[in-house]
CSV table of C-alpha atoms and ligand atoms in Angstrom, one decimal:
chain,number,residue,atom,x,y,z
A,1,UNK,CA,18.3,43.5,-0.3
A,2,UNK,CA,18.8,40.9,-2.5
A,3,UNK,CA,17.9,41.5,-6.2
A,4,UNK,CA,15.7,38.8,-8.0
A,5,UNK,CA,14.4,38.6,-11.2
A,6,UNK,CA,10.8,38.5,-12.5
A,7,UNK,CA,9.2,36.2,-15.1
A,8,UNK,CA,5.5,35.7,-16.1
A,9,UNK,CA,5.4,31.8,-17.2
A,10,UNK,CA,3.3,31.1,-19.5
A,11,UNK,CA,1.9,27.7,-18.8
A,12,UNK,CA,1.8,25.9,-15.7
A,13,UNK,CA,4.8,23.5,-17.4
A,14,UNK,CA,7.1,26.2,-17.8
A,15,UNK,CA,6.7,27.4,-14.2
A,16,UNK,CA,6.7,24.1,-12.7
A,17,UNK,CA,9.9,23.6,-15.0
A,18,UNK,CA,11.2,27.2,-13.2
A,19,UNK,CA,11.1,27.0,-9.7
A,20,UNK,CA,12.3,22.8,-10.5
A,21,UNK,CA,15.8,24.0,-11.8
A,22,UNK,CA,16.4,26.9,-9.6
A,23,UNK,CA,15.2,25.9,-6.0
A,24,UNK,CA,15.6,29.7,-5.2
A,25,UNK,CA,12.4,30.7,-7.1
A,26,UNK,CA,9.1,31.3,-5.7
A,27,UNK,CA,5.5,31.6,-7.1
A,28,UNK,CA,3.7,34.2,-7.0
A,29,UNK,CA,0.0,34.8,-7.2
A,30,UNK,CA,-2.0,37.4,-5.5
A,31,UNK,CA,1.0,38.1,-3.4
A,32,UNK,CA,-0.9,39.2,-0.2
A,33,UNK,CA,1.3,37.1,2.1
A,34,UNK,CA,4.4,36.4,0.3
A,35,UNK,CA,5.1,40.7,-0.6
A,36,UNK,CA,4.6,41.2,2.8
A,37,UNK,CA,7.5,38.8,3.9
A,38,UNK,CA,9.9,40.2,1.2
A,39,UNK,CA,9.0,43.8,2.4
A,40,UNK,CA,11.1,42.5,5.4
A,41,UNK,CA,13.6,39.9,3.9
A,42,UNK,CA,11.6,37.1,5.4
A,43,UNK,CA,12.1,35.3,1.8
A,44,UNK,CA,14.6,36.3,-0.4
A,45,UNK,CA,14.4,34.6,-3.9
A,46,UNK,CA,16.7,34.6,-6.9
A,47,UNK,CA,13.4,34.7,-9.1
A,48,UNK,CA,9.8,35.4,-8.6
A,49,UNK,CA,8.1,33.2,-11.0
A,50,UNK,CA,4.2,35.2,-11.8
A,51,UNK,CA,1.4,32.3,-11.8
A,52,UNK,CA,-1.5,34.9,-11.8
A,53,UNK,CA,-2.1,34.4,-15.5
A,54,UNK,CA,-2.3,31.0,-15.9
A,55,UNK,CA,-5.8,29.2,-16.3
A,56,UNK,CA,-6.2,28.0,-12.8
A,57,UNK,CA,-9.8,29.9,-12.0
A,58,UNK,CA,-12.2,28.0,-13.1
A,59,UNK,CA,-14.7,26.4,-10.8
A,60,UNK,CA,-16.3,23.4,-12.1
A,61,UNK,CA,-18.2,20.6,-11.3
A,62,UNK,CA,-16.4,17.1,-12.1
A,63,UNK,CA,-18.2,13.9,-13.2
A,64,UNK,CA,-17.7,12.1,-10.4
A,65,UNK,CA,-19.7,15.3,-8.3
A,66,UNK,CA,-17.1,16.9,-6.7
A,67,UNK,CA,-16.6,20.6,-6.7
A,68,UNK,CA,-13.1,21.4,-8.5
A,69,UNK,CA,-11.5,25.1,-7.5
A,70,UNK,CA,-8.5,26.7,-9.8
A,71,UNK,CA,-5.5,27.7,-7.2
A,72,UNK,CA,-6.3,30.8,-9.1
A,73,UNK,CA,-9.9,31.3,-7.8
A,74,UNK,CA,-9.4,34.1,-5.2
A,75,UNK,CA,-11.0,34.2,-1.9
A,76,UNK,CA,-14.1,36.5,-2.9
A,77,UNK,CA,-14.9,34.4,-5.4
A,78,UNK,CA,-15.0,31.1,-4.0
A,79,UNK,CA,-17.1,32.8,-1.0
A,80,UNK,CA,-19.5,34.2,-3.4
A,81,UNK,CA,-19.8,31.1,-5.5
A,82,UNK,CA,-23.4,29.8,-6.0
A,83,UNK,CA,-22.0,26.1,-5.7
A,84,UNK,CA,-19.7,26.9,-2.8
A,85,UNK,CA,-22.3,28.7,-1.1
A,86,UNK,CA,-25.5,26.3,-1.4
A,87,UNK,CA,-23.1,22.7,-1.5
A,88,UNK,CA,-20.1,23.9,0.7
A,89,UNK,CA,-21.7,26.9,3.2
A,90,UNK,CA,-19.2,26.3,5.6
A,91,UNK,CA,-16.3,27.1,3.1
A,92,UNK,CA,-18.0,29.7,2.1
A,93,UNK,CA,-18.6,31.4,5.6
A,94,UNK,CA,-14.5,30.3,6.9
A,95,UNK,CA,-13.6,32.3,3.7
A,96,UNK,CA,-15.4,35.3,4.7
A,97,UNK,CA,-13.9,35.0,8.0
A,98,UNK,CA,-10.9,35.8,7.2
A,99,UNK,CA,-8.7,38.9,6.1
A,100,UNK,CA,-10.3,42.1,5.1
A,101,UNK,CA,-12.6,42.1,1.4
A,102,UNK,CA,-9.6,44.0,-0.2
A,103,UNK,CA,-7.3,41.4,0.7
A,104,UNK,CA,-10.0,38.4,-0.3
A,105,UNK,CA,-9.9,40.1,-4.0
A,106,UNK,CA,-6.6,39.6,-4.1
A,107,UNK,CA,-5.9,36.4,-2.5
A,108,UNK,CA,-5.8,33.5,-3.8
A,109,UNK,CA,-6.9,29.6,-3.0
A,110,UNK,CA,-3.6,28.3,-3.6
A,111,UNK,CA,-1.9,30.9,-2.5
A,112,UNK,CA,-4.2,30.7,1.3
A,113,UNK,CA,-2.5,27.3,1.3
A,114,UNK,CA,0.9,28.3,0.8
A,115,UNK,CA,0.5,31.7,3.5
A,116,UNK,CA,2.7,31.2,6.7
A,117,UNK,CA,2.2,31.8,10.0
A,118,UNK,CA,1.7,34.9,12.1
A,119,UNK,CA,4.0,33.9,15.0
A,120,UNK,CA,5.4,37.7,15.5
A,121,UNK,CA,8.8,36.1,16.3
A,122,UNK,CA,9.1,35.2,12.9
A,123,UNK,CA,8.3,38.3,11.4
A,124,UNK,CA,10.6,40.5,13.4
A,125,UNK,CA,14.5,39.5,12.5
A,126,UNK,CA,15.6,40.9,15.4
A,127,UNK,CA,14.9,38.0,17.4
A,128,UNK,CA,16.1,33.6,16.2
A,129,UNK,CA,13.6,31.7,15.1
A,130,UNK,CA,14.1,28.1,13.9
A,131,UNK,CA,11.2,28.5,11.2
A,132,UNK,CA,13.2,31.3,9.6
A,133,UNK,CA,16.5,29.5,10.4
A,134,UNK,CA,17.3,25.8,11.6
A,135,UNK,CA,18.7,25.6,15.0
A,136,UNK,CA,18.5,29.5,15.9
A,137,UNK,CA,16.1,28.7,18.2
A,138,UNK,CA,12.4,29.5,19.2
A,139,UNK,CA,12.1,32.4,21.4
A,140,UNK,CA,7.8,32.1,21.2
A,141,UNK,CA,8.4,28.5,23.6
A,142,UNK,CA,9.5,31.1,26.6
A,143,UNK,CA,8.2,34.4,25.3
A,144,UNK,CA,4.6,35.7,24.4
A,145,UNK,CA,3.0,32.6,23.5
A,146,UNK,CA,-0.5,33.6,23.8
A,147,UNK,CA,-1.6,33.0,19.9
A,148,UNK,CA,0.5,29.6,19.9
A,149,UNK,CA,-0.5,26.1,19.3
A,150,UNK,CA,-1.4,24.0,22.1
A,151,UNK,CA,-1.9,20.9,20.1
A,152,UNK,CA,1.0,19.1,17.9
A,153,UNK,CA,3.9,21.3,18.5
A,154,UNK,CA,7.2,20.9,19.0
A,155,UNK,CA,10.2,22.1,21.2
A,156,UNK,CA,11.5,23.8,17.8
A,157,UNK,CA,8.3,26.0,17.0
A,158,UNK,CA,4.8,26.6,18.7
A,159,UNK,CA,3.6,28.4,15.4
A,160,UNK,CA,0.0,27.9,14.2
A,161,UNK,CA,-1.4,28.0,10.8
A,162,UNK,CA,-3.5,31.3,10.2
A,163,UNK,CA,-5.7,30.0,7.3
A,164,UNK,CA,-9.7,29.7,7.8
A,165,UNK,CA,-10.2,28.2,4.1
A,166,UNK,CA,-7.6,25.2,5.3
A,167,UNK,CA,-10.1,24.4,8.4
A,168,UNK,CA,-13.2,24.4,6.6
A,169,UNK,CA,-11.1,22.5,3.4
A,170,UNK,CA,-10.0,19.5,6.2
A,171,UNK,CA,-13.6,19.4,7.6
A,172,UNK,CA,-14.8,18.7,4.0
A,173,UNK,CA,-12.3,15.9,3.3
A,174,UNK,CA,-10.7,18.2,0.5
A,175,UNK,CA,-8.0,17.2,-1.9
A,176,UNK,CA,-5.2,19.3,-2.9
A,177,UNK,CA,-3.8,18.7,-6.9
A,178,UNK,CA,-0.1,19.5,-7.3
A,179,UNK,CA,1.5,19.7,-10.7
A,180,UNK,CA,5.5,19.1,-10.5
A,181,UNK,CA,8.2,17.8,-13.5
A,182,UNK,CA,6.8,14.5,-12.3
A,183,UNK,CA,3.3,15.1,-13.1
A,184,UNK,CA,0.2,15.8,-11.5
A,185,UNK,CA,-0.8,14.1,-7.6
A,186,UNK,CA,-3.2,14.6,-5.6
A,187,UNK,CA,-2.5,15.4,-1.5
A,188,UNK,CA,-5.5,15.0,1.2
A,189,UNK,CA,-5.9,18.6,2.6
A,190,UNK,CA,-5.2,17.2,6.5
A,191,UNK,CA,-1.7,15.9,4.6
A,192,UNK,CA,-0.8,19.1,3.2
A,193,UNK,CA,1.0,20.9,5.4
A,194,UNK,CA,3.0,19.2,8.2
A,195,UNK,CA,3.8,19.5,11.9
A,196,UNK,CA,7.0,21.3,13.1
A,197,UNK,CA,8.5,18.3,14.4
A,198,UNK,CA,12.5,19.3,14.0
A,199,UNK,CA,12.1,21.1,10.3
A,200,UNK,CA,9.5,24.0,11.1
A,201,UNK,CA,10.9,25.8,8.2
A,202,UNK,CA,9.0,23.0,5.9
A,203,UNK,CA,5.1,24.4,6.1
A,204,UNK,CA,3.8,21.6,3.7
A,205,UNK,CA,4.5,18.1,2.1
A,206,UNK,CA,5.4,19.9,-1.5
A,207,UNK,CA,8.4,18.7,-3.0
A,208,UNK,CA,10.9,21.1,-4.3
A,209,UNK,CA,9.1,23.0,-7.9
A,210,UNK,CA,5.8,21.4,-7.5
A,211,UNK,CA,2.7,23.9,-8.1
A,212,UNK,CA,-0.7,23.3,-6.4
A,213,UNK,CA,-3.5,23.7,-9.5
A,214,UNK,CA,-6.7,23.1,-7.9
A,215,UNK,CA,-8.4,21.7,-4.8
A,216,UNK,CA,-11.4,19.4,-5.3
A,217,UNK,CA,-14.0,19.6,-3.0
A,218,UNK,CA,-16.2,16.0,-2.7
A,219,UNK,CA,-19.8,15.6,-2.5
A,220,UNK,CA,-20.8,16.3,1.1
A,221,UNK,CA,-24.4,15.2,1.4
A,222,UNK,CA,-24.7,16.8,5.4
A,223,UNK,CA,-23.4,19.8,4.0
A,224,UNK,CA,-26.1,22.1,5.4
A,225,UNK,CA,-25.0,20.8,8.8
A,226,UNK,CA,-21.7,22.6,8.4
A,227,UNK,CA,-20.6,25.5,10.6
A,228,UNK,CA,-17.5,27.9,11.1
A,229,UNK,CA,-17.2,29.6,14.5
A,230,UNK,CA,-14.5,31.8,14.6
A,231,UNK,CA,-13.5,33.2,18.0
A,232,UNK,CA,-10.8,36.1,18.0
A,233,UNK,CA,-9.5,39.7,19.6
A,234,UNK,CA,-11.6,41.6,17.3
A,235,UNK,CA,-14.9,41.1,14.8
A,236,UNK,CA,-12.8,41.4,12.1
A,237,UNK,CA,-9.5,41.5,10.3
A,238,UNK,CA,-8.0,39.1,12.7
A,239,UNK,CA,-6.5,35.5,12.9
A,240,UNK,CA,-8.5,32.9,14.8
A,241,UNK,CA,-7.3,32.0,18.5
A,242,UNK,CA,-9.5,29.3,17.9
A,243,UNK,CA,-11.9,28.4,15.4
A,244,UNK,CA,-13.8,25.3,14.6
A,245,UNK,CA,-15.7,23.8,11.6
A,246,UNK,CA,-17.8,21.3,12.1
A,247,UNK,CA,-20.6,18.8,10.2
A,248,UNK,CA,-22.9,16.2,11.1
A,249,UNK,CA,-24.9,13.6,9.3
A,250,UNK,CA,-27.4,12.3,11.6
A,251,UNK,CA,-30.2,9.5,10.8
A,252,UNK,CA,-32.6,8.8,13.0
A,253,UNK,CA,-31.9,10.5,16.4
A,254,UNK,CA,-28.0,8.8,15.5
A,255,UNK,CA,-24.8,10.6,14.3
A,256,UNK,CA,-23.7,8.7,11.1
A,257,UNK,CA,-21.2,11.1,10.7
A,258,UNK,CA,-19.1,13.8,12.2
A,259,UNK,CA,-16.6,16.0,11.1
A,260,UNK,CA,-14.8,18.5,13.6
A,261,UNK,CA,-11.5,20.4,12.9
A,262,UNK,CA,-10.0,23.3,14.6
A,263,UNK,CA,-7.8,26.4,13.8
A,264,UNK,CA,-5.6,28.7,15.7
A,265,UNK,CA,-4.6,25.7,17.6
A,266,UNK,CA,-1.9,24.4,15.5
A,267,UNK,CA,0.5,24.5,13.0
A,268,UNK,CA,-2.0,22.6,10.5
A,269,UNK,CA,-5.5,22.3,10.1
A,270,UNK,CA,-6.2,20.0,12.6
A,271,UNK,CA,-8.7,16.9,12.4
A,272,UNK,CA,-10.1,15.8,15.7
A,273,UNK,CA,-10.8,12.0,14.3
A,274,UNK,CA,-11.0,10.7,17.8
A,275,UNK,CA,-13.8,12.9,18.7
A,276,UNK,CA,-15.2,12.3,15.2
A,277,UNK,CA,-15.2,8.6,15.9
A,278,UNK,CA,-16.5,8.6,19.5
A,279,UNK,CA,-19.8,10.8,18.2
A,280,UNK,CA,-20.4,7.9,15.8
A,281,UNK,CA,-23.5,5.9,16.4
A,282,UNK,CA,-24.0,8.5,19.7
A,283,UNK,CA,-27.0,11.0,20.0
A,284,UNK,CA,-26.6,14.5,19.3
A,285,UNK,CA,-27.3,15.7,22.7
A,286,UNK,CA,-25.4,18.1,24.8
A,287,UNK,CA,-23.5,15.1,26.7
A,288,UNK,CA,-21.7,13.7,24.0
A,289,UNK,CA,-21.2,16.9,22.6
A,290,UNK,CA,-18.8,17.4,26.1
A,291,UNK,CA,-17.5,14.2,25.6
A,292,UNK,CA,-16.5,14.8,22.6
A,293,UNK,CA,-14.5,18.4,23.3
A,294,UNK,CA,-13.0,17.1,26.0
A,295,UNK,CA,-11.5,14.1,23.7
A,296,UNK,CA,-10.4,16.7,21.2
A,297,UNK,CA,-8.6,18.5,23.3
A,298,UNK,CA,-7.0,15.2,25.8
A,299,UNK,CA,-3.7,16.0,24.0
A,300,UNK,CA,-3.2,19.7,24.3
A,301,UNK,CA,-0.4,21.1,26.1
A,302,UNK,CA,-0.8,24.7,26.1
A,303,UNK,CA,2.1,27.2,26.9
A,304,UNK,CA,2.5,29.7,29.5
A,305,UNK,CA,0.4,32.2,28.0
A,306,UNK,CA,-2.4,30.1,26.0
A,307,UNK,CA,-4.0,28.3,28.4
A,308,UNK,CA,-7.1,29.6,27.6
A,309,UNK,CA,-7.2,28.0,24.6
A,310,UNK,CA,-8.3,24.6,25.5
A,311,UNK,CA,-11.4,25.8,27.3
A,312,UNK,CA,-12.5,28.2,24.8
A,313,UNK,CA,-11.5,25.4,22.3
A,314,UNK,CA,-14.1,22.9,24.0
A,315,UNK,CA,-16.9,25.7,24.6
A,316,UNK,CA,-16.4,26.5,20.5
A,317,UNK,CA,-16.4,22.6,19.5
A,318,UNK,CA,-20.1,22.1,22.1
A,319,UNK,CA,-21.5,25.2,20.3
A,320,UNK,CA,-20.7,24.3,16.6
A,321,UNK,CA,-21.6,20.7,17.1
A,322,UNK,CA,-25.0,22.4,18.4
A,323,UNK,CA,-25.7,24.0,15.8
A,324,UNK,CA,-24.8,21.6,13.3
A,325,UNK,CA,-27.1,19.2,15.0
A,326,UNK,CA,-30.1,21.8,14.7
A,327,UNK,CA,-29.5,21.5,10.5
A,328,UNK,CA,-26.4,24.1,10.5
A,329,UNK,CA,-25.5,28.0,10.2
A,330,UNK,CA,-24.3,30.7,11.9
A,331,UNK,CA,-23.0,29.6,15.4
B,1,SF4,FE1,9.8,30.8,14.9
B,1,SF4,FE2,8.0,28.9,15.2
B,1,SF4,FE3,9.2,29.8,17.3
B,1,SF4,FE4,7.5,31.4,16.0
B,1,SF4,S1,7.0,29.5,17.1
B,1,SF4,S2,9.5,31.9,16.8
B,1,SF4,S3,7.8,30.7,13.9
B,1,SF4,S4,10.2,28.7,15.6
């Protein structure tokens, strides 16, 4: 084991400032990714730099009406927030999808951002994996692939992204605010983290020291139309093999708008704008509700094992449009 040091910093300058001049450090929050992967050498910093103290968990309304959440805020708060939970219900219910209530004390929003996959080849060192280490190969493109992405991937890494929050966050059109030596920026949540193209071991556009402080949430007027259909092994304590959020504004017997983004599919959040667009000016009938699954998933190329993905992908997307069409829910 490496050894590393520990350091609380004690504003979000000085731990920007940190993990800027030693690219070896890490953040760390509520931990309930990141301990796991240095229980197993996954990450092996020089220091661990402790965010949890700073004053990132507040949950305030901004004056232009958006929703602003601290990267502190942790999991079972955001869930059980009045404003999340009568503005933002999908958010709320993707939340409380996910983990176990033990782990959603803990947890963190930032933090759910920052988590990495759950592709078992790159928790178990006994096999390459290009995520872990460039050009070692990908032994998920040949092997079990059955929880793997079928949309986006690439020949160096199949991976998908395990969060909930991050699908209900694209649906909503979130922003994610970074702090790094250069100042604050803000990121659209589907720009946050990144495809595997030829650098899988990159998760997310951060640059090098930069700390994410808050995501803002905008006014969603349909936001009662939202809904978060998870589908996985178990009820419970499981990652999505597919999941979908879903929203739709709809005037007259017309969609105005629709938002549809799925998880457990790839290795980001993924935006189906293409469907979005085709439901535009449509009727929210069961028809174009087909037509539009089957133009979310045109692209997919599943793997040996995860074919089933792009039907149950297309069944989830007609049911959660459904329901969002009948004023929102449980799906
Ligand atoms: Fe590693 Fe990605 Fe391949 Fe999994 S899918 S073994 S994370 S390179």
């Amino acid at each position: 084991m490496k050894n590393f040091t520990y350091v609380r910093a004690n504003s979000i300058e000085d731990a920007v400032s940190r993990a800027t001049s030693d690219r070896q450090a890490m953040f760390i929050a509520g931990g309930t990714n990141l301990v796991d992967r240095l229980k197993v050498f996954l990450d092996e910093p020089s220091q661990l730099v402790d965010v949890s103290r700073l004053e990132m968990k507040q949950i305030e309304r901004t004056n232009t009406g958006s929703l602003k959440i601290g990267a502190l805020v942790t999991n079972t708060a955001l869930a059980n927030h009045i404003e999340v939970r009568r503005n933002y219900p999908l958010l709320s219910r993707a939340v409380l999808a996910g983990a176990s209530q033990q782990i959603r004390n803990m947890a963190t929003v930032g933090g759910n951002l920052m988590q990495r996959t759950r592709c078992p080849y790159y928790y178990d060192t006994a096999f390459p994996c290009n995520k872990r280490q460039q050009n070692t190969g990908c032994p998920a493109t040949t092997g079990m692939n059955r929880t793997h992405a079928i949309l986006g991937a690439s020949e160096s890494c199949v991976a998908t992204n395990p969060s909930d929050m991050s699908v209900a966050l694209a649906a909503i059109d979130a922003v994610v605010e970074v702090e790094g030596v250069q100042g604050k920026r803000e990121i659209p949540l589907i720009d946050f983290h990144r495809l595997p193209g030829n650098n899988p071991e990159r998760d997310t556009n951060l640059e090098p020291g930069e700390l994410i402080t808050a995501v803002i949430l905008p006014p969603l007027s349909f936001s009662q139309s939202g809904v978060y259909l998870k589908l996985r092994d178990r009820a419970s304590y499981a990652f999505a093999l597919v999941s979908v959020a879903t929203a739709l504004e709809v005037a007259g017997d017309k969609i105005k708008t629709a938002r549809v983004a799925l998880g457990g599919v790839a290795h980001k959040p993924w935006r189906a704008m293409e469907a979005e667009e085709f439901l535009i000016g449509k009727a929210a009938n069961k028809s174009n509700f087909e037509q539009a699954a089957e133009i979310a998933l045109q692209d997919a190329q599943p793997l040996a094992h995860n074919g089933f993905k792009v039907e149950l992908s297309k069944r989830a997307i007609r049911r959660a449009l459904a329901v969002s069409a009948q004023g929102g829910g449980l799906a």
